[in-house]
């Protein structure tokens, strides 16, 4: 079936210099993930009261490891992957390289930021967890490192924006290629979203850690943190969605249904991701319940584009399954190519994400949130979102991306399949453990192994957590084995490959209201208005704040 | 049915589902009175012990079957660490943190909130069933975080 292109022109090859810097970003991402899952194993076993952390070199205590786990997984891994992957999709879609100098600058920021944060965490001067709530204070290198990690994403945003502007000059009146549109929309969202954390870290915490300001305001900091801390989950997720919309259909032999619907979905994420942060602060004092209710409504709103995504993705898979001879209401599903590692990892990611989404809706309902807030339920929930939907998707992408970037063939496809299944089984078992424990009050972020209190029901919950975490870890080890084998000993591919993206059944409209979708400027203005509505009243009421907390270093 | 119609049906169904969930949520908060902590006023964390009511942590009977429990969270314990109240009483917890952020979760109940230095947390709950609950600090508060807990004992009605 012919269809409409999402990137132009067919068969365009990016120059080697561009691929090289992207390759390094992706390597950095997976290097971070490797460190992260090692710590994950230690944490999961903590809940089953097995202490392996004592054997980790340089590890002083549980909370130091947990800080590393959160920072390298949730910040370094995800940011580095997004930087590399969406630079690639954008430049390929526009058929013009981005400025290599900017890409290298971004990579440099990220390496330096990572090293600074690693120094602070490794030397035990920043065991403040990846949320770093004041008045627990870390060494200044930790804050500076985090700031640089964010700056590295801004540099990519600049590179994408400049690339798009240049493309528009060369193609007046043309629709932005879909793959570039959704990649740029992701970064536009994140640039607006990251302002909170940058104001917090650079404006308040960095000078405070240097002794230039004496006091912090813990509530104001938390608010700035969660202003960025909720939308960051969409910054994690949207690169995976780019793949689910445009690449998974291709792996499955299907097609994406609608160009316009896809653009609308990403614009909804742009507008609705940010004004929802108070759902992380439902149980905080100092924030009015009216504002919390408003954020609850908007949180349900931002669920909507994910439901639309489910529609598009399932439809594309179904086309693929039916083309392979599948029939019936669901049996086409089993006809998918279950031997394609890139597809299998991402289909499994979608399945775990269904559960992640349902538990997410429960968290968003503030009365239920009061039951599960800060219990082990929460890591149970988000390992089914970022910890697997996103992570498994990035692993699935790696199965074609690493061969593409290195011009080598994948080694160990069978092992890759086993890795995905193990990781999925592991995350479901671990989540089952954490969720049931959490419903019975088992706290998160806690060295339960050495806590003086316990409840009998936590025992089974903890065992499942440890078992599931171990399976995830083994799945991760297999993944890294495949990756290393491919990079080190993969056969040279015969001819250069293109990115595996799909075509759309309903292409971009050439006239009508859809043209307005491409005017980012208006959507950004709309987003800013929503942000002002969602946060303005609180800030007006609360500022100048309550800067009375001196620093503590209890670790 | 064509894809377009399936798509439209799916859109409407999704939206309806979310709106129904929201309706249930607001029903529970308005009609059933499930409340979240809100704005209760500010305090200077280093001066908490001289600021009423936090100068007298403990259980205070304020009316027939009505109690106020003033709780301080500090590294690493709650003051008081044990709370006893008779079954059937209505308890308002008034609480804050003296140093870093702590959590306050009366396990087995909806009493789940953050204690943030500089802010006052107020929660009300009716304890009908006799029994014992752990009070768990569920926010990381430093190296001794897992040592921080208390107990709430609901005694047989007197
Ligand atoms: C082998 C794989 C993994 C295992 C066994 C694992 C296990 C765990 C466990 C048991 C916790 C809870 C610790 C606690 O609350 O005390 C946790 C926290 C967390 N994990 Fe993982 N995890 C894994 C991979 C990942 C990945 C891939 C990501 C993200 C990309 C991730 C992100 C997080 C985050 C953000 C936290 C919260 C940290 C905090 O509370 O400060 N994890 N992990
Ligand atoms: Cu959130
Ligand atoms: Cu604590």
XYZ file of C-alpha atoms and ligand atoms in Angstrom:
758
model
C 0.000 0.000 0.000
C 1.374 3.377 -0.811
C 0.933 6.136 1.685
C 1.964 9.563 2.703
C 5.483 10.303 3.768
C 6.321 11.475 7.251
C 9.845 12.479 6.324
C 11.381 13.607 3.115
C 12.890 12.633 0.808
C 13.055 8.836 0.591
C 16.413 7.296 1.321
C 18.204 10.403 2.543
C 21.475 9.600 4.336
C 22.838 11.766 7.131
C 26.539 12.623 7.062
C 28.862 10.526 9.211
C 29.836 13.475 11.382
C 26.218 13.820 12.501
C 25.838 10.133 13.168
C 29.008 10.088 15.250
C 27.845 12.619 17.820
C 24.428 10.968 18.012
C 26.101 7.618 18.538
C 27.994 8.993 21.514
C 24.821 10.373 23.056
C 23.155 6.989 22.790
C 26.202 5.231 24.256
C 26.166 7.648 27.168
C 22.473 6.931 27.728
C 22.997 3.196 27.963
C 26.129 3.573 30.055
C 23.983 5.443 32.576
C 21.287 2.778 32.434
C 23.860 0.080 33.153
C 24.843 1.806 36.391
C 21.217 2.416 37.229
C 19.965 -1.115 37.018
C 22.823 -2.392 39.140
C 21.605 -0.209 41.975
C 18.045 -1.230 41.197
C 18.915 -4.816 42.008
C 20.241 -3.775 45.413
C 17.053 -1.835 46.157
C 14.692 -4.579 45.102
C 16.564 -7.057 47.279
C 16.391 -4.635 50.207
C 12.649 -5.120 50.202
C 13.166 -8.855 50.488
C 15.696 -8.261 53.245
C 18.735 -9.415 51.340
C 21.687 -7.078 51.661
C 23.913 -7.066 48.600
C 24.638 -3.357 48.799
C 27.411 -4.052 51.282
C 29.395 -5.611 48.422
C 29.050 -2.617 46.120
C 32.379 -0.800 45.910
C 32.298 2.736 47.260
C 28.708 2.418 48.467
C 28.238 3.931 51.884
C 24.554 3.393 52.389
C 21.211 2.586 50.820
C 20.223 6.182 50.225
C 23.396 6.998 48.374
C 22.633 4.132 45.988
C 19.019 5.224 45.655
C 20.132 8.728 44.734
C 22.370 7.296 42.038
C 19.550 5.052 40.771
C 17.126 7.951 40.431
C 19.590 10.401 38.902
C 21.235 8.141 36.355
C 18.044 6.363 35.273
C 15.489 9.106 35.393
C 17.699 12.007 34.352
C 20.904 10.981 32.589
C 19.643 7.922 30.705
C 16.403 9.476 29.555
C 17.857 12.899 28.678
C 20.827 11.489 26.784
C 18.584 9.134 24.829
C 16.070 11.844 23.967
C 18.876 14.184 22.900
C 20.355 11.639 20.527
C 17.197 10.008 19.250
C 15.122 13.105 18.573
C 18.063 14.901 16.970
C 18.253 11.967 14.622
C 14.527 11.844 13.843
C 14.406 15.598 13.275
C 17.405 15.872 11.027
C 16.326 12.817 9.064
C 12.784 14.093 8.660
C 13.965 17.488 7.478
C 16.617 15.822 5.331
C 19.170 18.308 6.580
C 21.823 17.818 9.233
C 21.566 19.837 12.434
C 24.505 21.947 13.498
C 27.117 19.493 14.664
C 28.729 22.133 16.850
C 25.520 22.414 18.853
C 25.147 18.669 19.163
C 28.697 18.352 20.439
C 28.141 21.243 22.834
C 25.095 19.468 24.208
C 27.027 16.244 24.585
C 29.819 18.124 26.370
C 27.368 19.720 28.810
C 25.926 16.355 29.547
C 29.275 14.679 30.185
C 30.463 17.476 32.461
C 27.114 17.594 34.269
C 27.151 13.850 34.741
C 30.729 13.905 36.059
C 29.969 16.693 38.532
C 26.864 14.944 39.840
C 28.718 11.623 39.905
C 31.493 13.169 41.968
C 29.002 14.589 44.466
C 27.018 11.364 44.745
C 30.030 9.044 44.669
C 31.808 10.891 47.446
C 28.701 10.697 49.621
C 28.102 14.445 49.572
C 24.739 14.337 47.834
C 22.625 11.540 49.283
C 19.513 13.643 48.828
C 17.699 11.422 46.278
C 16.877 12.575 42.782
C 14.218 14.943 44.116
C 16.797 16.758 46.351
C 14.172 18.448 48.515
C 15.689 21.171 50.678
C 16.465 21.716 53.498
C 18.517 18.550 53.007
C 21.512 20.023 51.303
C 23.923 18.525 48.778
C 27.357 19.630 47.683
C 27.194 22.445 45.109
C 28.663 20.214 42.392
C 25.461 18.151 42.528
C 23.256 21.133 41.716
C 25.603 22.453 39.078
C 25.755 19.027 37.476
C 21.975 18.762 37.335
C 21.720 22.231 35.844
C 24.158 21.263 33.101
C 22.145 18.154 32.324
C 19.133 20.373 31.704
C 21.200 22.839 29.701
C 22.274 20.003 27.425
C 18.604 19.459 26.520
C 18.173 23.183 25.850
C 21.086 23.118 23.438
C 19.386 20.306 21.549
C 16.163 22.302 21.544
C 18.074 25.185 19.969
C 19.564 22.875 17.362
C 16.131 21.486 16.474
C 14.565 24.935 16.364
C 17.278 26.343 14.104
C 17.066 23.304 11.855
C 13.327 23.718 11.527
C 13.633 27.413 10.787
C 16.162 26.803 8.041
C 13.968 24.076 6.563
C 10.981 26.393 6.523
C 12.936 29.026 4.612
C 13.777 26.429 1.993
C 10.237 25.019 1.869
C 7.833 27.939 2.124
C 4.213 26.892 2.500
C 4.974 23.195 2.995
C 3.731 21.123 5.921
C 6.421 20.240 8.454
C 7.293 16.561 8.030
C 5.435 14.678 10.757
C 8.496 13.065 12.306
C 10.150 16.454 12.735
C 6.934 18.021 14.003
C 6.429 15.608 16.884
C 10.118 15.657 17.817
C 10.173 19.442 17.976
C 6.866 19.505 19.893
C 8.462 17.263 22.521
C 11.357 19.645 23.022
C 9.134 22.726 22.973
C 7.158 21.199 25.839
C 10.290 20.351 27.766
C 11.904 23.762 27.393
C 8.844 25.385 28.979
C 8.609 22.607 31.541
C 12.221 22.719 32.653
C 12.074 26.379 33.670
C 10.846 25.430 37.139
C 13.706 23.161 38.007
C 16.245 25.560 36.564
C 14.902 28.439 38.641
C 14.957 26.176 41.675
C 18.436 24.770 41.145
C 20.265 27.777 39.741
C 18.318 30.515 41.485
C 17.856 29.006 44.938
C 19.747 25.814 45.704
C 23.095 26.445 44.056
C 23.685 29.777 45.827
C 22.325 28.228 49.032
C 24.795 25.328 48.824
C 27.598 27.827 48.284
C 26.556 29.732 51.392
C 25.484 32.821 49.470
C 21.918 32.489 50.722
C 21.351 31.258 54.239
C 17.869 29.820 54.063
C 15.648 27.857 51.752
C 11.878 27.635 51.380
C 11.070 23.917 51.229
C 7.512 24.360 49.957
C 8.472 26.791 47.217
C 11.273 24.471 46.133
C 8.955 21.485 46.011
C 6.525 23.461 43.919
C 9.189 24.516 41.447
C 10.487 20.967 41.367
C 7.099 19.446 40.557
C 6.327 22.156 38.048
C 9.056 20.382 36.059
C 8.732 17.005 37.733
C 5.434 16.064 36.224
C 6.076 17.157 32.642
C 9.444 15.443 32.776
C 7.539 12.170 32.689
C 6.267 13.215 29.266
C 9.757 14.169 28.238
C 10.665 10.567 29.096
C 7.639 9.149 27.382
C 7.313 11.171 24.176
C 10.494 9.873 22.520
C 9.005 6.412 23.034
C 5.730 7.671 21.538
C 7.634 8.970 18.506
C 8.761 5.424 18.000
C 5.323 3.928 18.736
C 3.676 6.219 16.191
C 6.233 6.126 13.424
C 8.503 3.120 13.799
C 6.518 0.389 15.509
C 3.927 0.359 12.682
C 6.796 -0.220 10.277
C 8.227 -3.072 12.379
C 4.756 -4.587 12.523
C 4.083 -4.165 8.815
C 1.224 -1.737 9.434
C 0.674 1.975 8.859
C -0.037 4.966 10.989
C -3.650 5.996 10.575
C -3.745 9.764 10.693
C -1.215 12.517 10.321
C -3.476 15.147 11.864
C -4.477 13.081 14.863
C -0.807 12.494 15.636
C -0.038 16.190 15.524
C -3.034 16.974 17.716
C -1.899 14.422 20.282
C 1.553 15.945 20.575
C 0.129 19.457 20.809
C -2.138 18.290 23.618
C 0.921 17.005 25.424
C 2.602 20.353 24.873
C -0.326 22.249 26.360
C -1.414 19.927 29.166
C 1.773 18.340 30.535
C 2.850 21.279 32.628
C -0.191 22.674 34.490
C -0.612 19.446 36.452
C 2.298 19.450 38.903
C 0.212 19.805 42.067
C -0.923 16.226 41.660
C 2.451 15.387 43.166
C 1.632 17.688 46.064
C -1.896 16.636 46.930
C -0.710 15.776 50.432
C 1.392 18.928 50.873
C 0.278 21.574 53.330
C 0.395 25.196 52.188
C -1.319 24.727 48.810
C -5.024 25.466 48.582
C -7.375 22.592 47.837
C -9.008 24.525 44.996
C -5.761 24.660 43.058
C -5.192 20.994 43.741
C -8.606 20.214 42.275
C -7.823 22.263 39.159
C -4.615 20.325 38.627
C -6.548 17.087 39.121
C -8.904 18.034 36.295
C -6.026 18.910 33.984
C -4.289 15.668 34.919
C -7.291 13.733 33.700
C -7.105 15.904 30.589
C -3.532 14.931 29.820
C -4.598 11.310 30.019
C -6.720 11.865 26.935
C -3.902 12.077 24.364
C -2.521 8.824 25.767
C -5.861 7.149 25.112
C -5.754 8.491 21.552
C -2.272 7.059 21.256
C -3.593 3.665 22.283
C -6.071 3.917 19.428
C -3.526 4.818 16.754
C -0.963 2.309 17.896
C -3.336 -0.615 18.225
C -4.818 0.202 14.839
C -1.377 0.202 13.219
C -0.495 -3.093 14.873
C -3.773 -4.583 13.756
C -3.104 -3.699 10.131
C 0.265 -5.408 10.469
C -1.202 -8.502 12.113
C -3.931 -8.824 9.501
C -1.489 -8.444 6.653
C 0.373 -11.374 8.127
C -2.783 -13.445 7.925
C -4.306 -12.666 11.296
C -8.068 -12.689 11.656
C -10.695 -12.263 14.336
C -11.104 -9.637 16.970
C -7.791 -10.188 18.723
C -6.064 -13.174 17.173
C -4.277 -10.874 14.705
C -2.252 -9.883 17.727
C -0.601 -13.281 17.875
C 0.274 -13.088 14.186
C 2.612 -10.174 14.758
C 6.266 -10.859 14.125
C 7.180 -12.134 17.548
C 10.730 -12.771 16.413
C 11.578 -9.135 15.728
C 13.379 -7.858 18.846
C 12.618 -4.197 18.140
C 8.909 -4.937 17.815
C 8.617 -7.360 20.707
C 10.342 -5.058 23.197
C 7.999 -2.224 22.281
C 4.801 -4.240 22.219
C 5.663 -5.531 25.681
C 6.399 -1.945 26.680
C 2.884 -1.006 25.579
C 1.352 -3.810 27.579
C 3.092 -2.798 30.794
C 2.190 0.787 30.059
C -1.481 -0.092 30.113
C -1.082 -1.106 33.735
C 1.143 1.891 34.365
C -1.545 4.160 33.000
C -4.307 2.655 35.101
C -2.273 2.949 38.288
C -1.462 6.503 37.207
C -5.139 7.399 37.037
C -5.507 6.072 40.552
C -2.664 8.288 41.748
C -4.282 11.276 40.072
C -7.512 10.750 42.008
C -6.617 12.612 45.111
C -8.672 10.627 47.551
C -7.015 7.404 46.396
C -3.700 9.192 46.311
C -3.999 9.657 50.062
C -3.923 5.908 50.478
C -0.913 5.258 48.291
C 1.110 8.480 48.474
C 4.787 7.751 49.172
C 4.175 4.087 49.772
C 5.898 1.356 47.788
C 2.907 1.574 45.459
C 4.583 4.545 43.753
C 7.735 2.805 42.546
C 5.388 -0.062 41.622
C 3.512 2.370 39.397
C 6.408 4.129 37.761
C 8.441 1.050 36.982
C 5.523 0.182 34.718
C 5.814 3.595 33.086
C 9.329 5.000 32.901
C 10.981 1.866 34.282
C 9.560 -0.362 31.566
C 7.295 1.344 29.016
C 10.019 3.892 28.331
C 13.025 1.735 29.107
C 11.853 -1.289 27.110
C 10.959 1.003 24.224
C 14.419 2.543 24.249
C 15.877 -0.956 24.340
C 13.664 -1.937 21.403
C 14.754 1.160 19.510
C 18.367 0.273 20.258
C 17.937 -3.014 18.393
C 17.752 -1.115 15.121
C 19.353 2.172 16.178
C 22.693 0.747 17.260
C 23.046 -1.206 13.989
C 21.996 1.924 12.120
C 24.488 4.166 13.894
C 27.386 1.708 13.746
C 26.525 0.294 10.289
C 26.748 -3.180 11.760
C 24.307 -6.041 11.990
C 22.618 -6.917 15.267
C 24.250 -9.789 17.115
C 22.135 -12.004 19.383
C 18.573 -11.381 18.262
C 17.394 -14.409 20.220
C 19.000 -13.149 23.379
C 17.368 -9.790 22.783
C 13.962 -11.475 22.715
C 14.655 -13.322 25.961
C 15.839 -10.068 27.508
C 12.559 -8.315 26.730
C 10.405 -11.124 28.084
C 12.480 -11.450 31.243
C 12.432 -7.736 31.868
C 8.684 -7.617 31.358
C 7.988 -10.589 33.594
C 10.325 -9.070 36.160
C 8.712 -5.675 36.179
C 5.231 -7.161 36.514
C 6.279 -9.309 39.454
C 8.174 -6.464 41.110
C 5.258 -4.094 40.606
C 2.864 -6.663 42.030
C 5.055 -6.819 45.125
C 5.516 -3.086 45.531
C 1.864 -2.311 44.844
C 0.442 -4.817 47.290
C 2.976 -3.791 49.921
C 2.160 -0.154 49.320
C -1.550 -0.731 49.742
C -0.676 -2.098 53.132
C 1.464 0.868 54.115
C 4.931 -0.349 53.116
C 6.878 2.900 52.607
C 8.998 3.736 49.593
C 12.515 5.201 49.819
C 13.113 3.233 52.972
C 15.742 0.767 54.099
C 12.978 -1.560 55.301
C 15.572 -4.239 55.835
C 16.768 -2.358 58.918
C 13.586 -0.625 59.994
C 12.474 -1.359 63.565
C 8.849 -1.750 62.430
C 7.208 -4.122 60.001
C 3.943 -5.781 59.110
C 3.511 -9.474 58.322
C 2.001 -8.811 54.888
C 5.130 -6.989 53.779
C 7.001 -10.248 53.685
C 5.347 -11.658 50.554
C 5.314 -8.196 48.972
C 9.026 -7.882 49.619
C 9.814 -11.333 48.272
C 8.011 -10.556 45.011
C 9.811 -7.224 44.778
C 13.166 -8.935 45.125
C 12.291 -11.725 42.712
C 10.913 -9.368 40.063
C 13.838 -6.989 40.425
C 16.271 -9.857 39.944
C 14.543 -10.924 36.717
C 14.599 -7.333 35.468
C 18.260 -7.168 36.254
C 19.012 -10.378 34.334
C 16.966 -9.043 31.422
C 19.077 -5.896 31.562
C 22.328 -7.852 31.570
C 21.218 -9.759 28.458
C 20.339 -6.466 26.787
C 23.780 -5.052 27.459
C 25.365 -8.271 26.210
C 23.546 -7.894 22.897
C 24.529 -4.260 22.703
C 28.194 -4.869 23.440
C 28.373 -7.825 21.062
C 26.855 -5.760 18.276
C 29.164 -2.827 18.776
C 32.288 -4.934 19.225
C 31.777 -7.825 16.847
C 28.795 -7.097 14.589
C 29.284 -7.858 10.899
C 29.558 -4.803 8.665
C 26.182 -4.132 7.092
C 26.268 -4.384 3.307
C 24.544 -1.143 2.465
C 23.545 1.868 4.513
C 20.080 1.614 6.029
C 17.427 4.275 6.437
C 15.400 4.855 9.602
C 12.491 2.388 9.774
C 9.574 4.807 9.726
C 6.040 4.183 8.528
C 3.798 5.984 6.094
C 0.431 7.422 7.048
C -2.898 6.366 5.604
C -4.367 9.839 5.935
C -1.585 12.225 5.028
C -1.079 15.844 6.018
C -3.814 18.148 4.770
C -2.732 20.770 2.253
C -5.583 23.148 3.053
C -7.957 23.830 5.942
C -7.662 24.106 9.693
C -4.881 21.546 9.913
C -2.390 24.053 8.545
C -2.669 25.895 11.828
C -1.333 22.899 13.699
C 2.126 23.713 12.376
C 2.215 27.190 13.901
C 4.115 26.329 17.043
C 4.107 29.920 18.175
C 0.368 29.918 18.889
C 0.445 26.628 20.719
C 3.283 27.823 22.872
C 1.350 30.964 23.765
C -1.682 28.847 24.676
C 0.529 26.674 26.859
C 1.956 29.676 28.676
C -1.557 30.948 29.371
C -2.540 27.609 30.888
C 0.586 27.628 33.026
C -0.230 31.093 34.328
C -3.765 30.005 35.182
C -2.528 26.868 36.927
C 0.326 28.368 38.925
C -0.360 32.109 39.031
C -2.909 32.139 41.862
C -0.702 30.051 44.118
C 2.364 32.192 43.491
C 0.502 35.454 43.988
C -0.824 34.219 47.288
C 2.355 32.544 48.474
C 5.214 34.806 47.422
C 7.566 36.176 48.775
C 7.657 32.756 50.407
C 8.923 31.501 53.728
C 12.702 31.403 53.502
C 13.438 30.256 57.043
C 14.963 26.775 56.745
C 18.680 26.413 57.449
C 20.522 23.585 55.647
C 20.937 20.062 57.036
C 23.278 17.323 55.943
C 21.925 14.283 57.728
C 23.636 11.634 55.639
C -17.790 0.474 10.347
C -15.144 2.660 8.820
C -12.011 3.573 10.712
C -13.139 7.156 10.956
C -16.261 6.118 12.808
C -14.429 3.740 15.080
C -12.013 6.555 15.777
C -14.771 8.968 16.622
C -16.492 6.460 18.875
C -13.200 5.825 20.621
C -12.604 9.541 21.160
C -16.023 10.073 22.666
C -15.805 6.998 24.850
C -12.391 8.034 26.173
C -13.584 11.506 27.014
C -16.754 10.188 28.656
C -14.762 7.765 30.767
C -12.433 10.472 32.034
C -15.337 12.773 32.814
C -17.081 9.996 34.743
C -13.934 9.387 36.785
C -13.706 13.087 37.562
C -17.341 13.117 38.606
C -16.714 10.284 41.033
C -13.689 12.101 42.366
C -15.584 15.300 43.075
C -18.480 13.398 44.526
C -16.154 11.736 47.020
C -14.478 14.975 47.993
C -17.611 17.077 48.329
C -20.325 14.669 49.421
C -18.183 12.251 51.370
C -15.955 14.918 52.859
C -12.573 13.452 51.925
C -10.275 16.400 52.270
C -6.700 17.135 51.494
C -4.429 19.338 53.571
C -4.673 22.971 52.487
C -3.312 26.348 53.512
C -3.077 26.518 57.297
C -0.475 29.167 57.844
C 3.245 29.456 58.112
C 5.737 29.089 60.906
C 9.466 29.524 61.465
C 10.827 25.969 61.663
C 13.717 26.776 63.996
C 11.316 28.395 66.445
C 8.621 25.728 66.394
C 8.993 24.738 70.033
C 8.157 28.246 71.183
C 5.183 28.605 68.869
C 1.769 27.445 70.100
C 0.373 24.874 69.726
C 3.698 23.170 69.030
C 5.101 24.132 72.429
C 2.908 21.342 73.796
C 3.095 18.258 71.599
C 0.650 15.553 72.667
C -2.987 14.570 72.830
C -5.429 17.274 73.958
C -9.110 16.668 74.540
C -10.992 19.656 73.166
C -14.586 18.442 73.538
C -16.656 15.341 74.059
C -15.042 12.709 71.821
C -12.986 15.424 70.099
C -9.223 15.488 70.260
C -6.431 17.585 68.933
C -3.124 15.829 68.531
C -0.108 18.077 68.155
C 2.735 16.168 66.493
C 6.281 17.249 65.720
C 8.358 15.464 63.107
C 12.120 15.668 63.599
C 15.126 13.577 62.648
C 14.360 10.772 63.479
C 11.181 10.403 65.419
C 7.739 11.772 66.097
C 6.838 13.662 69.252
C 4.827 12.143 70.825
C 5.903 8.758 69.539
C 2.873 7.033 70.928
C -0.664 8.372 70.648
C -3.618 6.850 72.505
C -7.197 7.807 71.807
C -10.502 6.104 72.550
C -12.433 4.489 69.727
C -15.172 6.633 68.243
C -13.284 9.889 68.621
C -12.746 12.561 66.079
C -9.104 13.513 65.911
C -7.490 16.547 64.343
C -3.763 16.218 63.820
C -1.858 19.491 63.822
C 1.650 18.901 62.760
C 4.860 20.321 61.367
C 8.535 19.488 60.883
C 11.333 21.061 62.904
C 14.224 20.332 60.555
C 13.867 18.593 57.171
C 10.797 17.308 55.332
C 9.161 14.266 56.891
C 6.205 12.090 56.032
C 3.244 11.303 58.245
C 1.279 8.212 57.362
C -1.074 6.582 59.833
C -0.901 3.243 58.096
C -4.273 1.700 57.335
C -6.012 5.097 57.089
C -6.233 8.049 54.740
C -4.124 10.063 57.187
C -1.246 10.576 54.812
C 0.513 13.893 54.453
C 3.802 15.679 54.234
C 5.345 17.587 57.115
C 7.180 20.483 55.534
C 9.364 22.862 57.541
C 7.648 26.239 57.583
C 4.156 24.860 56.924
C 1.426 23.505 59.176
C -0.348 20.280 58.253
C -3.871 19.746 59.550
C -5.873 16.567 59.054
C -9.039 15.234 60.629
C -10.146 11.644 60.936
C -12.654 9.613 62.883
C -11.284 6.486 64.457
C -14.149 4.079 64.938
C -12.450 0.717 65.233
C -10.168 -0.114 68.142
C -6.733 -1.260 67.052
C -3.139 -0.279 66.518
C -1.657 1.631 63.582
C 1.945 2.321 62.721
C 2.781 5.955 62.052
C 5.422 5.860 59.354
C 7.704 8.607 58.117
C 7.533 7.836 54.424
C 9.637 10.682 53.108
C 13.393 10.344 53.007
C 14.775 12.495 55.800
C 18.396 11.427 56.047
C 20.448 8.444 57.057
C 18.123 7.432 59.897
C 14.911 7.765 57.910
C 13.908 4.106 58.303
C 14.176 4.464 62.084
C 11.475 7.096 62.240
C 8.079 5.786 63.245
C 5.433 5.976 65.921
C 2.279 4.212 67.043
C -1.332 5.193 67.248
C -3.449 3.080 69.540
C -7.218 3.281 69.357
C -8.481 1.953 72.676
C -11.839 0.302 73.371
C -14.403 3.056 74.004
C -14.510 4.090 77.654
C 16.819 -3.793 37.039
C 15.986 -2.826 36.917
C 15.402 -2.047 38.069
C 15.125 -2.451 39.343
C 15.293 -3.828 39.941
C 14.600 -1.296 40.048
C 14.182 -1.307 41.364
C 13.772 -0.203 42.076
C 13.230 -0.211 43.412
C 13.002 -1.441 44.261
C 12.964 1.083 43.754
C 12.364 1.582 45.073
C 13.414 1.936 46.041
C 12.839 2.629 47.265
O 11.824 3.334 47.165
O 13.435 2.494 48.328
C 13.327 1.911 42.648
C 13.201 3.294 42.599
C 13.274 4.042 41.439
N 13.548 3.565 40.160
Fe 14.073 1.666 39.678
N 14.581 -0.231 39.209
C 15.048 -0.653 37.986
C 15.165 0.101 36.828
C 14.757 1.422 36.729
C 14.723 2.165 35.508
C 15.133 1.625 34.156
C 14.274 3.414 35.817
C 14.048 4.613 34.937
C 14.410 4.769 33.735
C 14.053 3.452 37.234
C 13.631 4.562 37.926
C 13.463 4.621 39.289
C 13.152 5.824 40.017
C 12.969 7.224 39.418
C 13.043 5.465 41.375
C 12.700 6.386 42.546
C 13.905 6.794 43.293
C 13.530 7.568 44.540
O 12.530 7.259 45.178
O 14.266 8.508 44.842
N 14.338 2.221 37.763
N 13.816 1.110 41.618
Cu 3.112 13.164 37.738
Cu 11.799 9.994 57.073
